[in-house]
PDB file of C-alpha atoms and ligand atoms in Angstrom:
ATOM      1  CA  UNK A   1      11.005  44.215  20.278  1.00  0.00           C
ATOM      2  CA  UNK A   2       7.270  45.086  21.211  1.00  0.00           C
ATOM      3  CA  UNK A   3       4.792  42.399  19.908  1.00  0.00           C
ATOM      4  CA  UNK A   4       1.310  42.939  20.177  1.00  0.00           C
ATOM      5  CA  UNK A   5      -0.522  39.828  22.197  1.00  0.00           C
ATOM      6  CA  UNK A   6      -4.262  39.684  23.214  1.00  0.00           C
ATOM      7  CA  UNK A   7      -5.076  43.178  23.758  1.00  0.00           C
ATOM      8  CA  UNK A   8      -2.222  44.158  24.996  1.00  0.00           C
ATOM      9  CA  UNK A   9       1.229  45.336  23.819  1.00  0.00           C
ATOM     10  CA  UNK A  10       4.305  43.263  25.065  1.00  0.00           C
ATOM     11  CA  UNK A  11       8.138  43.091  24.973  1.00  0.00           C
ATOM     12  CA  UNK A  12       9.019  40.136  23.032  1.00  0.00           C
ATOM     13  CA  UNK A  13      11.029  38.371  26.134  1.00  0.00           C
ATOM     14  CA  UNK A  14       7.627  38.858  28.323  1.00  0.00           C
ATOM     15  CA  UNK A  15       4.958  36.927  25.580  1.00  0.00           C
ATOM     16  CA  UNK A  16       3.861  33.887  26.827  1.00  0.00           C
ATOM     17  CA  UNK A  17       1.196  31.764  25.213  1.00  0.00           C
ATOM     18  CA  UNK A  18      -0.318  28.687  26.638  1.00  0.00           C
ATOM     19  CA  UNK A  19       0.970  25.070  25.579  1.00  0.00           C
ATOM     20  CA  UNK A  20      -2.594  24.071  25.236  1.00  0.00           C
ATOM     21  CA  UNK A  21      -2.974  27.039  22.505  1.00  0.00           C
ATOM     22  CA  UNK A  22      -4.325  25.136  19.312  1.00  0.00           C
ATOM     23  CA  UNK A  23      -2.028  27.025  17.220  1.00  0.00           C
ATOM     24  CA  UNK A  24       0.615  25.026  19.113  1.00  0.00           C
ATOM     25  CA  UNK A  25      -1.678  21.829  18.939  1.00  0.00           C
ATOM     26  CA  UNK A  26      -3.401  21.363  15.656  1.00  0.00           C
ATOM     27  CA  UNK A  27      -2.091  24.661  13.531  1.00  0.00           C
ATOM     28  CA  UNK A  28      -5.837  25.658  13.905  1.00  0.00           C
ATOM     29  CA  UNK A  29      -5.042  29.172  12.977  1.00  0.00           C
ATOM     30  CA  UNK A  30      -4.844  31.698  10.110  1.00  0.00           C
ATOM     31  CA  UNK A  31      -2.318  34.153   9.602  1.00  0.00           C
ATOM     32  CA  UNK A  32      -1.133  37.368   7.243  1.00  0.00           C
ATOM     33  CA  UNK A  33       2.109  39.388   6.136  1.00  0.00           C
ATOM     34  CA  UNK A  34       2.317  42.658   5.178  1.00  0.00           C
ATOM     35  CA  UNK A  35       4.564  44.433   3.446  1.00  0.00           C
ATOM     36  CA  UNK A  36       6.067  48.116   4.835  1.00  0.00           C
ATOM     37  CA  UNK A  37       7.259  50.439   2.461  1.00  0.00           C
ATOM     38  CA  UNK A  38       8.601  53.941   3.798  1.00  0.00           C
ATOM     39  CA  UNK A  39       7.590  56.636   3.201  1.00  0.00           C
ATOM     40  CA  UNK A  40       4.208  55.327   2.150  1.00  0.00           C
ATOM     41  CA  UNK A  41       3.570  52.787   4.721  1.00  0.00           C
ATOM     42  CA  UNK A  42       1.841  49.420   4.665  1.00  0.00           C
ATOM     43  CA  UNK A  43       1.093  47.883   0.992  1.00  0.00           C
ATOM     44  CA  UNK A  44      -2.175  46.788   0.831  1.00  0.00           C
ATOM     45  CA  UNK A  45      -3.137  46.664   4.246  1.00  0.00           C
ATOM     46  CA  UNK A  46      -7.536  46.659   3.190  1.00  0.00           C
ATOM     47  CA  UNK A  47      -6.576  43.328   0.864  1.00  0.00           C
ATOM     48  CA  UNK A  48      -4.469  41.425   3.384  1.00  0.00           C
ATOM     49  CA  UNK A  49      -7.382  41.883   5.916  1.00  0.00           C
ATOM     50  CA  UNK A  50     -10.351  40.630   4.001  1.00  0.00           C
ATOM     51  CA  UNK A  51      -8.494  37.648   3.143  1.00  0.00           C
ATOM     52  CA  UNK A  52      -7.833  37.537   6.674  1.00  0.00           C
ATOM     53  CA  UNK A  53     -11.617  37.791   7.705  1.00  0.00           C
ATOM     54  CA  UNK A  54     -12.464  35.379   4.691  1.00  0.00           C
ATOM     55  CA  UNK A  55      -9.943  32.536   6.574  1.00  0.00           C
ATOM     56  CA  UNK A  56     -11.497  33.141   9.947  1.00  0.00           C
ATOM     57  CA  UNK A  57     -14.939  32.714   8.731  1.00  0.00           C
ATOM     58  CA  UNK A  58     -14.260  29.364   6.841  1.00  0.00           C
ATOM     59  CA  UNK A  59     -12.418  27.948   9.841  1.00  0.00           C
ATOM     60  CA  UNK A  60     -15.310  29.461  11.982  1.00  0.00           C
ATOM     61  CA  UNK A  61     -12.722  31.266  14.377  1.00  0.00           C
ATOM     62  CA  UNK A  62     -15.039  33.803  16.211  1.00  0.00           C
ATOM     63  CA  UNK A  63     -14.460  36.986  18.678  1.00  0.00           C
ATOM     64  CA  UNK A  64     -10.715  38.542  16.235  1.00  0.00           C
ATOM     65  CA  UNK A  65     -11.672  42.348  15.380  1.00  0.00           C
ATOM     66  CA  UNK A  66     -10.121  42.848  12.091  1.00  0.00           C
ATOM     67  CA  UNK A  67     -10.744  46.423  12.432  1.00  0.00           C
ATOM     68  CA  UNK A  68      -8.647  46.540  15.357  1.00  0.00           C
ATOM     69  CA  UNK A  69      -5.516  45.422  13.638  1.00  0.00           C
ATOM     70  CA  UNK A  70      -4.131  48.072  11.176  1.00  0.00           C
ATOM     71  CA  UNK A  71      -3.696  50.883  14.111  1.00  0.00           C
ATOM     72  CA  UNK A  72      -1.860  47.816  15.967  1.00  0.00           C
ATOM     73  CA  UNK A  73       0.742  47.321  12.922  1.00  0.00           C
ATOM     74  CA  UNK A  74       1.241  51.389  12.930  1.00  0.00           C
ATOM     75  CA  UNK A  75       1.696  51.253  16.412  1.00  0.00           C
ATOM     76  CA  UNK A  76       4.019  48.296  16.541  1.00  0.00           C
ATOM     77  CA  UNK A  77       5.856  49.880  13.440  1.00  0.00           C
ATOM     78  CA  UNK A  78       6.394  52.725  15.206  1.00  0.00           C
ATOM     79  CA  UNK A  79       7.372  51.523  18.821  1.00  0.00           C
ATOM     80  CA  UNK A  80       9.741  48.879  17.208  1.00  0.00           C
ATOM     81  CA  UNK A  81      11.360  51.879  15.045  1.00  0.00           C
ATOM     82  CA  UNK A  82      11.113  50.506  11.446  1.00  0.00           C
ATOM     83  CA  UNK A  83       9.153  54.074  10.245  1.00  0.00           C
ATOM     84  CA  UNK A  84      12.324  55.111   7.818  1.00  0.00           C
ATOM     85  CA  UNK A  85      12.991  51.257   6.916  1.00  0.00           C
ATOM     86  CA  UNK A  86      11.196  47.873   5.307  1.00  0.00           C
ATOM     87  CA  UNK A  87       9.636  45.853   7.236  1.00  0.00           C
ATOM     88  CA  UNK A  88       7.030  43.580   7.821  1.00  0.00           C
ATOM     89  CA  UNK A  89       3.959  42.947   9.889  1.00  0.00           C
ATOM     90  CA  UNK A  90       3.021  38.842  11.038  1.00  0.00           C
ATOM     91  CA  UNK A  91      -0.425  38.716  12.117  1.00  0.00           C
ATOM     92  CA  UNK A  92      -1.387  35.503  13.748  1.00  0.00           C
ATOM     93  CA  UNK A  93      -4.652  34.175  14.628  1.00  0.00           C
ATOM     94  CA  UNK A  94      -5.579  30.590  16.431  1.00  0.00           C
ATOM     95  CA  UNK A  95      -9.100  29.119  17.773  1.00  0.00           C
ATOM     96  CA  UNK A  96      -7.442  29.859  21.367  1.00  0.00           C
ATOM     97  CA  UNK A  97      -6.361  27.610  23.842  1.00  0.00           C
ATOM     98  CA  UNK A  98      -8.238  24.691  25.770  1.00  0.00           C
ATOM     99  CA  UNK A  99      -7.762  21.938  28.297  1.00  0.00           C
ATOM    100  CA  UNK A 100      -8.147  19.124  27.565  1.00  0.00           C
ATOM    101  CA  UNK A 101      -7.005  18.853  24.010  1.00  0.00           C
ATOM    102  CA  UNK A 102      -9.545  17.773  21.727  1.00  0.00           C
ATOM    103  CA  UNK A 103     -10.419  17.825  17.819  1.00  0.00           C
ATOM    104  CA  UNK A 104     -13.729  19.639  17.814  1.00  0.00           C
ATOM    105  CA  UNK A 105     -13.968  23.260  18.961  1.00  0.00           C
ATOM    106  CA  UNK A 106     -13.773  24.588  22.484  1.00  0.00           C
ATOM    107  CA  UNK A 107     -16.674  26.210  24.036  1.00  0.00           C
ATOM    108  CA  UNK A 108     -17.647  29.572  22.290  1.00  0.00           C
ATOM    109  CA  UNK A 109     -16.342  30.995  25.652  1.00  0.00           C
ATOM    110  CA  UNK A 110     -13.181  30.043  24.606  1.00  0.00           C
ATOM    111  CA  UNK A 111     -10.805  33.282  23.204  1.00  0.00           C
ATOM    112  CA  UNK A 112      -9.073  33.312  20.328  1.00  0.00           C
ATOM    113  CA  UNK A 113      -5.312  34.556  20.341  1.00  0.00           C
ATOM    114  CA  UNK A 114      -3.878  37.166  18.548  1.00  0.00           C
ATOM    115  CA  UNK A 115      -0.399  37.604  17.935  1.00  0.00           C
ATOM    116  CA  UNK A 116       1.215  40.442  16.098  1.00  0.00           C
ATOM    117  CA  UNK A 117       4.884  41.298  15.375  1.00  0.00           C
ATOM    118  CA  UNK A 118       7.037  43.473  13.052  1.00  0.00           C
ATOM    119  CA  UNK A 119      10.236  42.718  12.106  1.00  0.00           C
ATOM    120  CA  UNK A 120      13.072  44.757   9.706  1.00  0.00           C
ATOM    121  CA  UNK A 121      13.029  43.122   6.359  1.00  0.00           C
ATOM    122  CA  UNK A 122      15.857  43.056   3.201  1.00  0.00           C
ATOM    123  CA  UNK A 123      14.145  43.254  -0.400  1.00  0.00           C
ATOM    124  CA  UNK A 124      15.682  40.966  -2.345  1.00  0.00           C
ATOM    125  CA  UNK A 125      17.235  43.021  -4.850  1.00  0.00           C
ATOM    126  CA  UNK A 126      19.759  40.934  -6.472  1.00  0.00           C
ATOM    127  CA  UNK A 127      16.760  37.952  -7.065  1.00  0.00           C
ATOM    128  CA  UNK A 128      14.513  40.125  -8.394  1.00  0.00           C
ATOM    129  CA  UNK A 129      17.067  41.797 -10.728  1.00  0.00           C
ATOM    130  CA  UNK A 130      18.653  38.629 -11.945  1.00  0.00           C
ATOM    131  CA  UNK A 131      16.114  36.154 -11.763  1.00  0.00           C
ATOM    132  CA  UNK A 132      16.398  32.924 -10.039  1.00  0.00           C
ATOM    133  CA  UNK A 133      15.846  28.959 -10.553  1.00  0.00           C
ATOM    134  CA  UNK A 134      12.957  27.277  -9.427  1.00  0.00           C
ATOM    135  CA  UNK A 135      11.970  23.510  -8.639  1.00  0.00           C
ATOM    136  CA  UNK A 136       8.932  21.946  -9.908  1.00  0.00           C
ATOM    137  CA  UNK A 137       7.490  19.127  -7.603  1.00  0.00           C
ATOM    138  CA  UNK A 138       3.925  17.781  -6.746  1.00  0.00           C
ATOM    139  CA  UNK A 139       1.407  19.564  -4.661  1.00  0.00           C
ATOM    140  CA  UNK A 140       0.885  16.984  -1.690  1.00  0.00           C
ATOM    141  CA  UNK A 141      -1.316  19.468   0.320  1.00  0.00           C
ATOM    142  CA  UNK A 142      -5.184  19.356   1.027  1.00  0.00           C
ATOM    143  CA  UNK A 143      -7.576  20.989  -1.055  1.00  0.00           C
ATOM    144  CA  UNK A 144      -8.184  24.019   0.867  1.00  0.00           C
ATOM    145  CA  UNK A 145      -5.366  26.483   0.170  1.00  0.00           C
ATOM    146  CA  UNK A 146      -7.135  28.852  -0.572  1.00  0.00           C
ATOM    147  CA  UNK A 147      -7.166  29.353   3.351  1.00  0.00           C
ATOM    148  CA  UNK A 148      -3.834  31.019   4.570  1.00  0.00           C
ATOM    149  CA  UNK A 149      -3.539  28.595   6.945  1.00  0.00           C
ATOM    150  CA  UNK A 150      -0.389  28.334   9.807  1.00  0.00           C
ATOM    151  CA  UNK A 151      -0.288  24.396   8.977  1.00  0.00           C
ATOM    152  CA  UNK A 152       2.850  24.952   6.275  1.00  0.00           C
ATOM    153  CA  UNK A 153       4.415  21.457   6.144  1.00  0.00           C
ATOM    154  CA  UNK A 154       4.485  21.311   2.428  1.00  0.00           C
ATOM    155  CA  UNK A 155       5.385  24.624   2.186  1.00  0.00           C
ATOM    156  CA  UNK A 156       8.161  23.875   4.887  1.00  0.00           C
ATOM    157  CA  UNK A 157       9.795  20.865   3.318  1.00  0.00           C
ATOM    158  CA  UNK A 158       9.119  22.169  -0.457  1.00  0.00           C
ATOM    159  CA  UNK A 159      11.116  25.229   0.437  1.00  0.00           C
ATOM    160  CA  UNK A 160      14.136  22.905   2.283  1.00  0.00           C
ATOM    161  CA  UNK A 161      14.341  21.246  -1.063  1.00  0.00           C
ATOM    162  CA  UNK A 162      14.873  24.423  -2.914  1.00  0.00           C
ATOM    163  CA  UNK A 163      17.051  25.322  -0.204  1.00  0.00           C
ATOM    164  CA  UNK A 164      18.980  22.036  -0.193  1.00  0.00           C
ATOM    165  CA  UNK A 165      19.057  22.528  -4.432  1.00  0.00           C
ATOM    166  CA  UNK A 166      20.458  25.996  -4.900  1.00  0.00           C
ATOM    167  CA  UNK A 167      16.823  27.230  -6.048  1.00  0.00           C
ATOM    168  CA  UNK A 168      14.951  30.377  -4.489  1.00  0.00           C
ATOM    169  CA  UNK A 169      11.105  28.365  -5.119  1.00  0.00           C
ATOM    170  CA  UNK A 170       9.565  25.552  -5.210  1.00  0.00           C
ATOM    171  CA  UNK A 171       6.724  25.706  -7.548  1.00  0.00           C
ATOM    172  CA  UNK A 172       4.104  22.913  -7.496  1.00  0.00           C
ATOM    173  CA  UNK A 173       1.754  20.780  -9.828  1.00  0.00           C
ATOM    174  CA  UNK A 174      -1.310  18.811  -9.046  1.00  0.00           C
ATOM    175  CA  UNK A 175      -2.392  16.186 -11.488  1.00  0.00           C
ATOM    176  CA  UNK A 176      -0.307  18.050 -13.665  1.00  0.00           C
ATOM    177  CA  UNK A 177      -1.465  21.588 -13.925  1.00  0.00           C
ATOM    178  CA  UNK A 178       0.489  24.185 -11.818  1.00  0.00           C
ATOM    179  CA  UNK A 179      -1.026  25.671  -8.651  1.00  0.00           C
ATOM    180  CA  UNK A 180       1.608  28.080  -7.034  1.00  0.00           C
ATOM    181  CA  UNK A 181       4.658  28.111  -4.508  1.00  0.00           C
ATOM    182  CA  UNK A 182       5.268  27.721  -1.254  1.00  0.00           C
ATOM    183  CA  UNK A 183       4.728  30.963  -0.928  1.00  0.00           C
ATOM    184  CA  UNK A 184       4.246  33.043  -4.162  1.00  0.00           C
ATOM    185  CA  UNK A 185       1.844  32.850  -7.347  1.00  0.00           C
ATOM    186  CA  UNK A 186       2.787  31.693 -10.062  1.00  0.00           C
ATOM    187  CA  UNK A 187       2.772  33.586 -13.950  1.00  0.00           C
ATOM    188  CA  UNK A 188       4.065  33.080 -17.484  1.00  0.00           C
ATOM    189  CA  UNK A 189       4.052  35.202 -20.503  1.00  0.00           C
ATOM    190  CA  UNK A 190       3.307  33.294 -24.027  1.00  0.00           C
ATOM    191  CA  UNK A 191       3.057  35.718 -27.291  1.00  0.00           C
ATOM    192  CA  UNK A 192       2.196  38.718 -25.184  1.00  0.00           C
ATOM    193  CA  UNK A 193      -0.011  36.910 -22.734  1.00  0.00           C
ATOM    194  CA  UNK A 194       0.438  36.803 -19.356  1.00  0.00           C
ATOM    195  CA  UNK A 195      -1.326  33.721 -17.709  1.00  0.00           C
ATOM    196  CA  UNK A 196      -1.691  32.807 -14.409  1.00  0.00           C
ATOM    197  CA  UNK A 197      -3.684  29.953 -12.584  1.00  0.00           C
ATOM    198  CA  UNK A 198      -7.144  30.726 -12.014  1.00  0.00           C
ATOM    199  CA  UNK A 199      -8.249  31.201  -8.860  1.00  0.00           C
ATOM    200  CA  UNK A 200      -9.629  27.944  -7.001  1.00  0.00           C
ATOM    201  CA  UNK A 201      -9.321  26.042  -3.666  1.00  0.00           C
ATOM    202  CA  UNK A 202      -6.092  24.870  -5.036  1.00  0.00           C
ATOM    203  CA  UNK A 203      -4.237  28.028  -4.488  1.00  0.00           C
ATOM    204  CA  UNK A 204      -3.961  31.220  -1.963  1.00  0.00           C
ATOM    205  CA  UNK A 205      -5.684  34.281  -3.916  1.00  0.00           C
ATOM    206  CA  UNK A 206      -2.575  36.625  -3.243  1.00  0.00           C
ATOM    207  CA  UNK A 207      -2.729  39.481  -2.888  1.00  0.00           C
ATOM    208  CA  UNK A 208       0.258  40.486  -4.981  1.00  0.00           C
ATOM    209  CA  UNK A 209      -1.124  38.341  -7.725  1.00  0.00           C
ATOM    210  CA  UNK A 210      -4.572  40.713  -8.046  1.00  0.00           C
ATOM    211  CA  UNK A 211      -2.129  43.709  -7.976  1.00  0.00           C
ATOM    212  CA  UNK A 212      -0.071  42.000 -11.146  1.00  0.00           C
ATOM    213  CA  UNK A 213      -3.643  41.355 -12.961  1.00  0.00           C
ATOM    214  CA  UNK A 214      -4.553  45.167 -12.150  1.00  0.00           C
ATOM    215  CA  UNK A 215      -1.208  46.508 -13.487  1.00  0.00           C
ATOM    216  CA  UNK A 216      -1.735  44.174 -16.641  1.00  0.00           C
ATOM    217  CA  UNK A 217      -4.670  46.156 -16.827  1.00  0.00           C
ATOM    218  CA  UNK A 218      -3.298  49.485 -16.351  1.00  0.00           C
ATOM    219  CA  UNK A 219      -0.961  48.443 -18.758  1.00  0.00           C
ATOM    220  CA  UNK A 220      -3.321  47.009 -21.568  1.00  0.00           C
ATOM    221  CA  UNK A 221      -1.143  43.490 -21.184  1.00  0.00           C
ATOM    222  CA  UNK A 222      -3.763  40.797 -21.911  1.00  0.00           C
ATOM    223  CA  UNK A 223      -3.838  38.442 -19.104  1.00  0.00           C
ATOM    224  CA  UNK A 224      -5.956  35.155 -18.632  1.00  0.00           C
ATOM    225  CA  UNK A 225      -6.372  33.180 -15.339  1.00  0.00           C
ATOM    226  CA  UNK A 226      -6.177  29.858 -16.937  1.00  0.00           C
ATOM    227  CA  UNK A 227      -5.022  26.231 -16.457  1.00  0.00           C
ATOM    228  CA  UNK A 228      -0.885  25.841 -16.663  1.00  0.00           C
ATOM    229  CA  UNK A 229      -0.431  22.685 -17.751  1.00  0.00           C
ATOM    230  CA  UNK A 230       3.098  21.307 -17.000  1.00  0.00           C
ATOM    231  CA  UNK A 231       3.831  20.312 -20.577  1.00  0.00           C
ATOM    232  CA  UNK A 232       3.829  24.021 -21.229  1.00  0.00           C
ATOM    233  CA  UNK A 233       6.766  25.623 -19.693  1.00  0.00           C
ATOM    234  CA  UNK A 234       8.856  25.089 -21.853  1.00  0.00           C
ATOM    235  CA  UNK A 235       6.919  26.779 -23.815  1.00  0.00           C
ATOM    236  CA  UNK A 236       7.173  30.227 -22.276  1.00  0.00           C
ATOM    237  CA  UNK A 237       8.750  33.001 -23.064  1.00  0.00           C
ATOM    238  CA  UNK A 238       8.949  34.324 -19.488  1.00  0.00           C
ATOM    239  CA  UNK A 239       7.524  32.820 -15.790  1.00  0.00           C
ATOM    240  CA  UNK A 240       7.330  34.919 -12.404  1.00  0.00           C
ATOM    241  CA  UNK A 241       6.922  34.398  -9.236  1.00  0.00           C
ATOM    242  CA  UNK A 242       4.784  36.827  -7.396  1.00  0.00           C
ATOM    243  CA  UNK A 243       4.122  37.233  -4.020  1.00  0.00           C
ATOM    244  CA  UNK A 244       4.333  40.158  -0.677  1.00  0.00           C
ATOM    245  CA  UNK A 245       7.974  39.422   0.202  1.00  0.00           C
ATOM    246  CA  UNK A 246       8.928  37.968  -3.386  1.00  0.00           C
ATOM    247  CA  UNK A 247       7.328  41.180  -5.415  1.00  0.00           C
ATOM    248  CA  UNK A 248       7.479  40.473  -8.863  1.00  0.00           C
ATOM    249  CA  UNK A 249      10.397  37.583  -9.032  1.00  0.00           C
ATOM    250  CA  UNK A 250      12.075  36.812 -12.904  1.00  0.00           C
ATOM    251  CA  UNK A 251      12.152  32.584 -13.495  1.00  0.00           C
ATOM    252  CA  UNK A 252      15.074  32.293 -15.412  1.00  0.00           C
ATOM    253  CA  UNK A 253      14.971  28.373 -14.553  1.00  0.00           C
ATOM    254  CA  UNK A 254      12.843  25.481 -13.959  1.00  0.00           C
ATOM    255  CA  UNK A 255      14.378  22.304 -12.575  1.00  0.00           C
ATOM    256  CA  UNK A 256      17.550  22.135 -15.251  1.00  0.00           C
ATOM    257  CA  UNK A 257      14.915  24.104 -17.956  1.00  0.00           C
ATOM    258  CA  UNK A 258      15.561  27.501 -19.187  1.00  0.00           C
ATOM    259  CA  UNK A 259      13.089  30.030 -19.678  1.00  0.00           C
ATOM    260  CA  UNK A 260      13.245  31.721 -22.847  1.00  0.00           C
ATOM    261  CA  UNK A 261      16.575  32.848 -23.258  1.00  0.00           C
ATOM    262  CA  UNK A 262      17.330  32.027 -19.675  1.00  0.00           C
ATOM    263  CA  UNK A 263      17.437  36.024 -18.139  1.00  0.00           C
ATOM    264  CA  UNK A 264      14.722  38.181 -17.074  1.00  0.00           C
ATOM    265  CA  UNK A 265      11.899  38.842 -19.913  1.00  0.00           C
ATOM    266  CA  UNK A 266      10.769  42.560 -21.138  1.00  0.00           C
ATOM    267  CA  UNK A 267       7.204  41.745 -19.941  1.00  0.00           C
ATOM    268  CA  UNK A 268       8.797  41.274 -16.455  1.00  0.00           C
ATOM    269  CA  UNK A 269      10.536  44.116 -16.111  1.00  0.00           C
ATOM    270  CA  UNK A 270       7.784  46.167 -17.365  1.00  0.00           C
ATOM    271  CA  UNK A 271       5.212  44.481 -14.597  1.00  0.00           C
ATOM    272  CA  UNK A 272       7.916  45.526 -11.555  1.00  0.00           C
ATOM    273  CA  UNK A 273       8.391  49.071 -13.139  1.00  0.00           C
ATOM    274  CA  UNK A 274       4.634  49.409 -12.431  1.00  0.00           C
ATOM    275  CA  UNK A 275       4.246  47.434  -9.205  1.00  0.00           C
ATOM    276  CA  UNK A 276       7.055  49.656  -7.788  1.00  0.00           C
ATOM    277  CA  UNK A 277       5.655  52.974  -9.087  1.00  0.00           C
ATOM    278  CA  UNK A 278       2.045  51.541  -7.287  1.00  0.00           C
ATOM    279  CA  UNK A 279       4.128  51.209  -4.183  1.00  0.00           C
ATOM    280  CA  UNK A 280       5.941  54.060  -4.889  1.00  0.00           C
ATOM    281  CA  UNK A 281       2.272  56.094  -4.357  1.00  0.00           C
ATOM    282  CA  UNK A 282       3.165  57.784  -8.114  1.00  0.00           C
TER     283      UNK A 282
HETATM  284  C1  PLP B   1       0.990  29.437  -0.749  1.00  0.00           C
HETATM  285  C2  PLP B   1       1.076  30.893  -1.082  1.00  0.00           C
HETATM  286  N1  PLP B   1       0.715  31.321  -2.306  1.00  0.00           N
HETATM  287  C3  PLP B   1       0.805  32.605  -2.667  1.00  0.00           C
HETATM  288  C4  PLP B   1       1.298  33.559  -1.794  1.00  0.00           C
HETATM  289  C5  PLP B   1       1.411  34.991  -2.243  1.00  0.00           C
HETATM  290  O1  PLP B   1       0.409  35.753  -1.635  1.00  0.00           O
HETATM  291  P1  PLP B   1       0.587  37.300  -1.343  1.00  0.00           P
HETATM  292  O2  PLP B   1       0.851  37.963  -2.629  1.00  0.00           O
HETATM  293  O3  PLP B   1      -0.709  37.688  -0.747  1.00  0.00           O
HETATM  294  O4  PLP B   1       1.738  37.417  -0.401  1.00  0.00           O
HETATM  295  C6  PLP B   1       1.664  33.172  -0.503  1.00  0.00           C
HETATM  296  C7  PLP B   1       2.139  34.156   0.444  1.00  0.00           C
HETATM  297  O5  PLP B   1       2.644  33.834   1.485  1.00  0.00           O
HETATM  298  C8  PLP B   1       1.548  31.811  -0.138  1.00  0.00           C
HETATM  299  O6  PLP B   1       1.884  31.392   1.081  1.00  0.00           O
END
């Protein structure tokens, strides 16, 4: 497998990066994922870089060439043969690496590492047809997430739990109000409505979640970008998860609560019709 690594193109078994990388060190890093759909290619490519460039600028990362990075993914697409198939393209970037380790940033000499990979990827078809059970449990992370930061350890250990509990999420609340998951939005659908949570420092802007409020658009659905409080699910006639690798995900289940009638809701089905015929280039 060919992975792309500072400037240069590399078989997988040949990458080395340094131990003194503070990706390794600290997580001081950003990173992306982007979706490949034959025939039409990569899904939002423009979006997933300007969030990229918006990370790198609030973490002050200098000297990555965003513009350099969507002929790498074609050319790592096509070298590591996934043209006719899904895939997926991991774009990494990290302040660089520095002896000796320290908190505050290396000298501006210092380069920043870029890491880029494809791999095949498996839609989920039977989770997105079905619908699947989430958890609910509190959002222990900082207050920056709208950064798409490599430093995951809620994500990591929210996701085990699901894992560990026969559930596909883990959705999260702070102070009581309902940010996201680990690593989708979150949406509901009340009388018509759908809602999601508005955009803040508490959650990642995704980039599948401004596709959902454009096709709600498209689609004259009303939508609102509001605060979920967790008193409300039950509440709902429908919830989603929404995200690059998740699409548009039914909640049929939140902890032991059913959603609506516990299967996937019209509004739902109506929302992936749309996001596929997007993808679809129709
Ligand atoms: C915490 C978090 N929220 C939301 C999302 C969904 O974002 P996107 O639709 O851009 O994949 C992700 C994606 O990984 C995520 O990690």
């Amino acid at each position: 497998m060919w992975l792309y690594l500072n400037d240069k193109y590399v078989e997988h078994d040949k990458a080395t990066i340094s131990p003194f990388d503070r990706g390794f060190l600290f997580s001081d890093g950003i990173y992306e994922v982007v979706r490949f759909y034959p025939p039409r290619g990569f899904f939002q490519v423009e979006a997933h870089l300007e969030r990229m460039r918006y990370g790198l600028e609030q973490l002050r990362i200098k000297g990555i060439d965003i513009g350099r990075i969507r002929p790498i993914i074609e050319e790592l697409a096509t070298r590591n043969g996934h043209k006719g198939a899904q895939a997926i393209a991991y774009i990494q970037a990290t302040r660089g690496a520095y002896f000796p380790r320290q908190h505050f940033f290396p000298p501006p000499s210092t380069p920043p590492t870029l890491l880029i990979s494809t791999s095949p990827f498996k839609p989920h078809a039977e989770e997105i047809e079905k619908g699947v059970r989430v958890l609910l449990e509190k959002d222990i992370r900082w207050s920056r997430c709208d950064i798409k930061t490599i430093a995951l350890l809620p994500n990591i250990l929210s996701r085990q739990s699901a894992v560990e509990q026969a559930a596909c999420e883990t959705i999260w609340s702070r102070d009581g109000f309902i940010t996201e998951g680990t690593h989708t939005n979150f949406c509901a659908v009340k009388n018509g409505m759908l809602l999601t949570p508005r955009k803040s420092n508490f959650i990642l802007s995704g980039i599948t979640r401004q596709v959902v409020l454009h096709i709600c658009r498209n689609l004259n659905i009303s939508s609102l970008e509001a605060s979920i409080n967790e008193s409300e699910l039950s509440g709902f006639d429908e919830c989603m998860i929404v995200g690059t690798t998740t699409e548009v995900t039914p909640v049929v289940k939140i902890n032991e609560l059913a959603i609506g009638n516990g299967m996937p809701g019209e509004m739902t089905r109506r929302i992936q019709k749309e996001l596929y015929r997007i993808i679809a280039g129709n």
